[in-house]
Coordinates of N, CA and C in Angstrom, one line a residue:
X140 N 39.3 20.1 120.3 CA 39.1 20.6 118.9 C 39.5 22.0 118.8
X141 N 40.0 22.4 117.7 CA 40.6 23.8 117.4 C 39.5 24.2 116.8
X142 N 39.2 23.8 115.7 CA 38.4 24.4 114.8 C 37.5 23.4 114.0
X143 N 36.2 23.9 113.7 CA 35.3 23.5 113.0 C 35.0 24.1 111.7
X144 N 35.2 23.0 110.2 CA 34.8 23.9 108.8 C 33.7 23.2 108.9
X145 N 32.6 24.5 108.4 CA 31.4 23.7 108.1 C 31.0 24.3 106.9
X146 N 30.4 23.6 105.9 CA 30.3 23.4 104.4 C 28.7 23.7 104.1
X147 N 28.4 23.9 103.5 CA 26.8 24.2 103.4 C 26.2 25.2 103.2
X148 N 25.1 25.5 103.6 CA 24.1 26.6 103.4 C 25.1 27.6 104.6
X149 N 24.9 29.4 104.6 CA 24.8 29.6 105.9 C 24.4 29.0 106.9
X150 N 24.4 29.4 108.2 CA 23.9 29.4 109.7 C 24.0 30.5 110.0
X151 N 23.1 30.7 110.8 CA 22.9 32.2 111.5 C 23.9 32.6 112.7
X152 N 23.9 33.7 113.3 CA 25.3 33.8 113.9 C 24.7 33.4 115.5
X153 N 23.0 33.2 115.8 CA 22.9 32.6 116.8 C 23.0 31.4 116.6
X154 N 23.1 30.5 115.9 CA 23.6 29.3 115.8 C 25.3 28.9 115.5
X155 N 26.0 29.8 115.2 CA 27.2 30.2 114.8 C 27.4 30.0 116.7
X156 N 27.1 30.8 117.5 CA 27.5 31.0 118.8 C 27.1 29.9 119.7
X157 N 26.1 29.4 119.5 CA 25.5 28.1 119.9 C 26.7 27.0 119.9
X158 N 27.0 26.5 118.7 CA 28.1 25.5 118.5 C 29.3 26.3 118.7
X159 N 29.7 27.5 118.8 CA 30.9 27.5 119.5 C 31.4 27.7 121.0
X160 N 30.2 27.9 121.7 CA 30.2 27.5 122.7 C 30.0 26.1 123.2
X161 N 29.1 25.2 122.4 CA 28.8 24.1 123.3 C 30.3 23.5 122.7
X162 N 31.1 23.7 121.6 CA 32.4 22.6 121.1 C 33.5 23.5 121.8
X163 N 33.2 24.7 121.8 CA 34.6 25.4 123.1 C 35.9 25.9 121.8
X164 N 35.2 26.1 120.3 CA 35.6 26.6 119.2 C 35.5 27.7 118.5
X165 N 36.7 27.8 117.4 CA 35.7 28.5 116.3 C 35.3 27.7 115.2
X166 N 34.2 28.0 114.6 CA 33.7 27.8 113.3 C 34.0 28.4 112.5
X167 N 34.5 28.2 111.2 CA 34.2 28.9 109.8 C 33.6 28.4 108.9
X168 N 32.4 28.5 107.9 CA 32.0 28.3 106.9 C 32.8 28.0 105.7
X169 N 32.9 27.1 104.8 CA 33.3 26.8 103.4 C 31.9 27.5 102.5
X170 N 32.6 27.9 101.6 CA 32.2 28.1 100.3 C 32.4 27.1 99.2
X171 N 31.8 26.7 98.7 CA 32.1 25.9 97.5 C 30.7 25.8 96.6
X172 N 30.7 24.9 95.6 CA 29.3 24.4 94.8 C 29.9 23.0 94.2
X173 N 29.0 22.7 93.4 CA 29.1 20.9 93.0 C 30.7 20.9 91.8
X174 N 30.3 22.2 90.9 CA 31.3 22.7 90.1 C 32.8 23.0 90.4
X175 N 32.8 23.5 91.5 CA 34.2 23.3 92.4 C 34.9 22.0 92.7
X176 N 34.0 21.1 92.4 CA 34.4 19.7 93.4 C 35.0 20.0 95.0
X177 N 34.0 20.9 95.7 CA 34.4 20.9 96.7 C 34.6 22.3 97.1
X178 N 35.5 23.1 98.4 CA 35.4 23.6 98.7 C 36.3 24.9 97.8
X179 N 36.1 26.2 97.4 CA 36.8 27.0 96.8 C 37.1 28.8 97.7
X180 N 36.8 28.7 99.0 CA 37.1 29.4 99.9 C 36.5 29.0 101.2
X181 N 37.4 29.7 102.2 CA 37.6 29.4 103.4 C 37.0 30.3 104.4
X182 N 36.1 30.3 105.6 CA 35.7 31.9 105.7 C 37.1 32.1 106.5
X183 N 37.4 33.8 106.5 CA 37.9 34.1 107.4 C 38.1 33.9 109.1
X184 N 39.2 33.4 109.8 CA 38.7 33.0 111.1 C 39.0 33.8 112.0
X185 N 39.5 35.5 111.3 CA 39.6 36.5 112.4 C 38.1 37.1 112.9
X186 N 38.2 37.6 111.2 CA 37.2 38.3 110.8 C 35.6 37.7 110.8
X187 N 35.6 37.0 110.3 CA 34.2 35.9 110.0 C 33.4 37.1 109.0
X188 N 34.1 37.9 107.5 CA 32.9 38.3 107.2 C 33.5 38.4 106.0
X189 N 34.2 37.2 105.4 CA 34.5 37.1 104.0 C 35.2 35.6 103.8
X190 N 35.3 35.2 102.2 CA 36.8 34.2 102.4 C 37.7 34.5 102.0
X191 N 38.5 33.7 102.4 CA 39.7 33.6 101.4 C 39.9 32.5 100.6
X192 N 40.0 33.0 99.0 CA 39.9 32.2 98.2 C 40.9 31.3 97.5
X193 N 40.7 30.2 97.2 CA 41.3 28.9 96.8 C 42.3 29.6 95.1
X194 N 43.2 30.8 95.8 CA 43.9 31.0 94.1 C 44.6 30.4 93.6
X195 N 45.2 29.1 93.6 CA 46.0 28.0 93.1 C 45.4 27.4 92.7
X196 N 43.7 27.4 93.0 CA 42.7 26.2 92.2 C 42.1 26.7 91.3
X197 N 41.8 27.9 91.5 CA 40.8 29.0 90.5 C 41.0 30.1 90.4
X198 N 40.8 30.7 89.0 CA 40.7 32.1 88.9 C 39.1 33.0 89.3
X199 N 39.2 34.1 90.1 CA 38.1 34.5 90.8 C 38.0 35.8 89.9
X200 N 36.9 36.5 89.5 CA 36.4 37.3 88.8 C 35.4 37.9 89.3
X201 N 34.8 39.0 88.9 CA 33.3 39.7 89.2 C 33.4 40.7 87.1
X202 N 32.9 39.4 86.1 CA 33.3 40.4 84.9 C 32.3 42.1 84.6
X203 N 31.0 42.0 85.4 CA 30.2 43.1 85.0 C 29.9 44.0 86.6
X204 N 30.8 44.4 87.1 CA 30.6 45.0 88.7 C 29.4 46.1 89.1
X205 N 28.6 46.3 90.1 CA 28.0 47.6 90.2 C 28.7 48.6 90.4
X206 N 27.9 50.2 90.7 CA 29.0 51.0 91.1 C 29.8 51.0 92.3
X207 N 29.0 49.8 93.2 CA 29.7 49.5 94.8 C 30.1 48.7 94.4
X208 N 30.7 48.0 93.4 CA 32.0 46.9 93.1 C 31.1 45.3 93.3
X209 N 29.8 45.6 93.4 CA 29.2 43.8 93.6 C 29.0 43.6 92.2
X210 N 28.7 42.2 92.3 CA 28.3 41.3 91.2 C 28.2 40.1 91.1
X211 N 27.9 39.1 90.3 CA 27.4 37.6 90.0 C 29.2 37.9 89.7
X212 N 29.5 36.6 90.3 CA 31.2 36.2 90.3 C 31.2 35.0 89.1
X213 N 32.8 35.0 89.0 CA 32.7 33.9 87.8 C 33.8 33.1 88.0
X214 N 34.6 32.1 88.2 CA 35.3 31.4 88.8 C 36.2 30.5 87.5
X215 N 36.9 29.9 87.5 CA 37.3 29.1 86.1 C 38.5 28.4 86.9
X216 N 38.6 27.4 86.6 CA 39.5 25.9 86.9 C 41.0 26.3 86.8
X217 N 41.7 26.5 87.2 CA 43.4 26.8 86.8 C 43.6 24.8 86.7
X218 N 44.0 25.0 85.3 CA 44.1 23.6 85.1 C 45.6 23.6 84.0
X219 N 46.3 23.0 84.2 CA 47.5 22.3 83.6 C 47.7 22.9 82.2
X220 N 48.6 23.3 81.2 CA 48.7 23.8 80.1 C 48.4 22.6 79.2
X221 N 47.6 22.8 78.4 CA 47.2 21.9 77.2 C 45.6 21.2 77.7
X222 N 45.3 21.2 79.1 CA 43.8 20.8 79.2 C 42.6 22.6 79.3
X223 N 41.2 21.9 79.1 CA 40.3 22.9 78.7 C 40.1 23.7 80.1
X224 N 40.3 24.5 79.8 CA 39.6 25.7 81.1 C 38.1 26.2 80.9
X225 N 37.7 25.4 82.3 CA 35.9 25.5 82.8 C 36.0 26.4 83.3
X226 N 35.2 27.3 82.7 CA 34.4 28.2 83.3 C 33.1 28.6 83.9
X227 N 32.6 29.0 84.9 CA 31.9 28.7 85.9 C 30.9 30.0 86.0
X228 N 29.5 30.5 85.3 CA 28.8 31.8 86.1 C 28.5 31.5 86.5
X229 N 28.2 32.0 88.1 CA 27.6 31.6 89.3 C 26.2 32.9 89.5
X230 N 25.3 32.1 90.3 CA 24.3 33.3 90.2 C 24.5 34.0 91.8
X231 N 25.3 33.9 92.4 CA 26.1 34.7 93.9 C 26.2 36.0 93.8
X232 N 25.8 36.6 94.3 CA 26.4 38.0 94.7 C 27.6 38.3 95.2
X233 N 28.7 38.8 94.8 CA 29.9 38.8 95.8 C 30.7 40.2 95.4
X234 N 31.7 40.9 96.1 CA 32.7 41.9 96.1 C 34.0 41.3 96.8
X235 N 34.7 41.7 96.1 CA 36.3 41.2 96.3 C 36.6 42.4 97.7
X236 N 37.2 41.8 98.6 CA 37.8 42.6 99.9 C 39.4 42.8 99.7
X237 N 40.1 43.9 100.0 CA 41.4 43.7 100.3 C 42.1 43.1 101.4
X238 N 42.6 41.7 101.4 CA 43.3 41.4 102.9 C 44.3 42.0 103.4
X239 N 44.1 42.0 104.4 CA 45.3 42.4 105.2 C 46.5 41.5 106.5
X240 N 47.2 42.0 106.5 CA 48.2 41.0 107.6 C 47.1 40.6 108.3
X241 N 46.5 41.1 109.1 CA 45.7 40.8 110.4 C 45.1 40.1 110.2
X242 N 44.0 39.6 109.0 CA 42.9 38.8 108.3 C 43.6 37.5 108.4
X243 N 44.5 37.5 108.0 CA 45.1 35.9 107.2 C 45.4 35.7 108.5

């Protein structure tokens, strides 16, 4: 096995180390909610401390930021010209990260 996505609530990072030792892997976490249909970011598998997000599926937002750039995020469907665009407030806390070569 290369790699394990696992979907869900967090896990702790001594459970994180647990299953990648006993599977001889890495793990990354998905992000998603029921409104996604599924998964809408990926965690990072360098880094393990953000995602990368699904921008072909969705547009990603934070419309009211703090002064450290967090916020309740807001997400909306990239859907086909002429169908309705869902939009999504999420009650999440999140800040947008700059990637870098190394990350991806």
């Amino acid at each position: 096995m290369k790699l394990m996505l696992v979907g869900g609530e967090n896990m702790s990072e001594k459970s994180r180390r647990h299953v990648e030792e006993i599977w001889k892997t890495d793990l990354c976490l998905t992000y998603g909610q029921t409104e996604s249909f599924g998964s809408a970011g990926t965690e990072c598998k360098n880094r393990k401390n953000g995602y990368h997000l699904q921008e072909l599926k969705f547009w990603f937002e934070i419309p009211e930021p703090d002064d450290q750039v967090h916020g309740r995020y807001v997400f909306t469907h990239a859907v086909p010209q002429g169908h309705a665009a869902l939009e999504y407030r999420t009650s999440d806390v999140a800040r947008f990260m700059e990637a870098s070569a190394t990350a991806i």
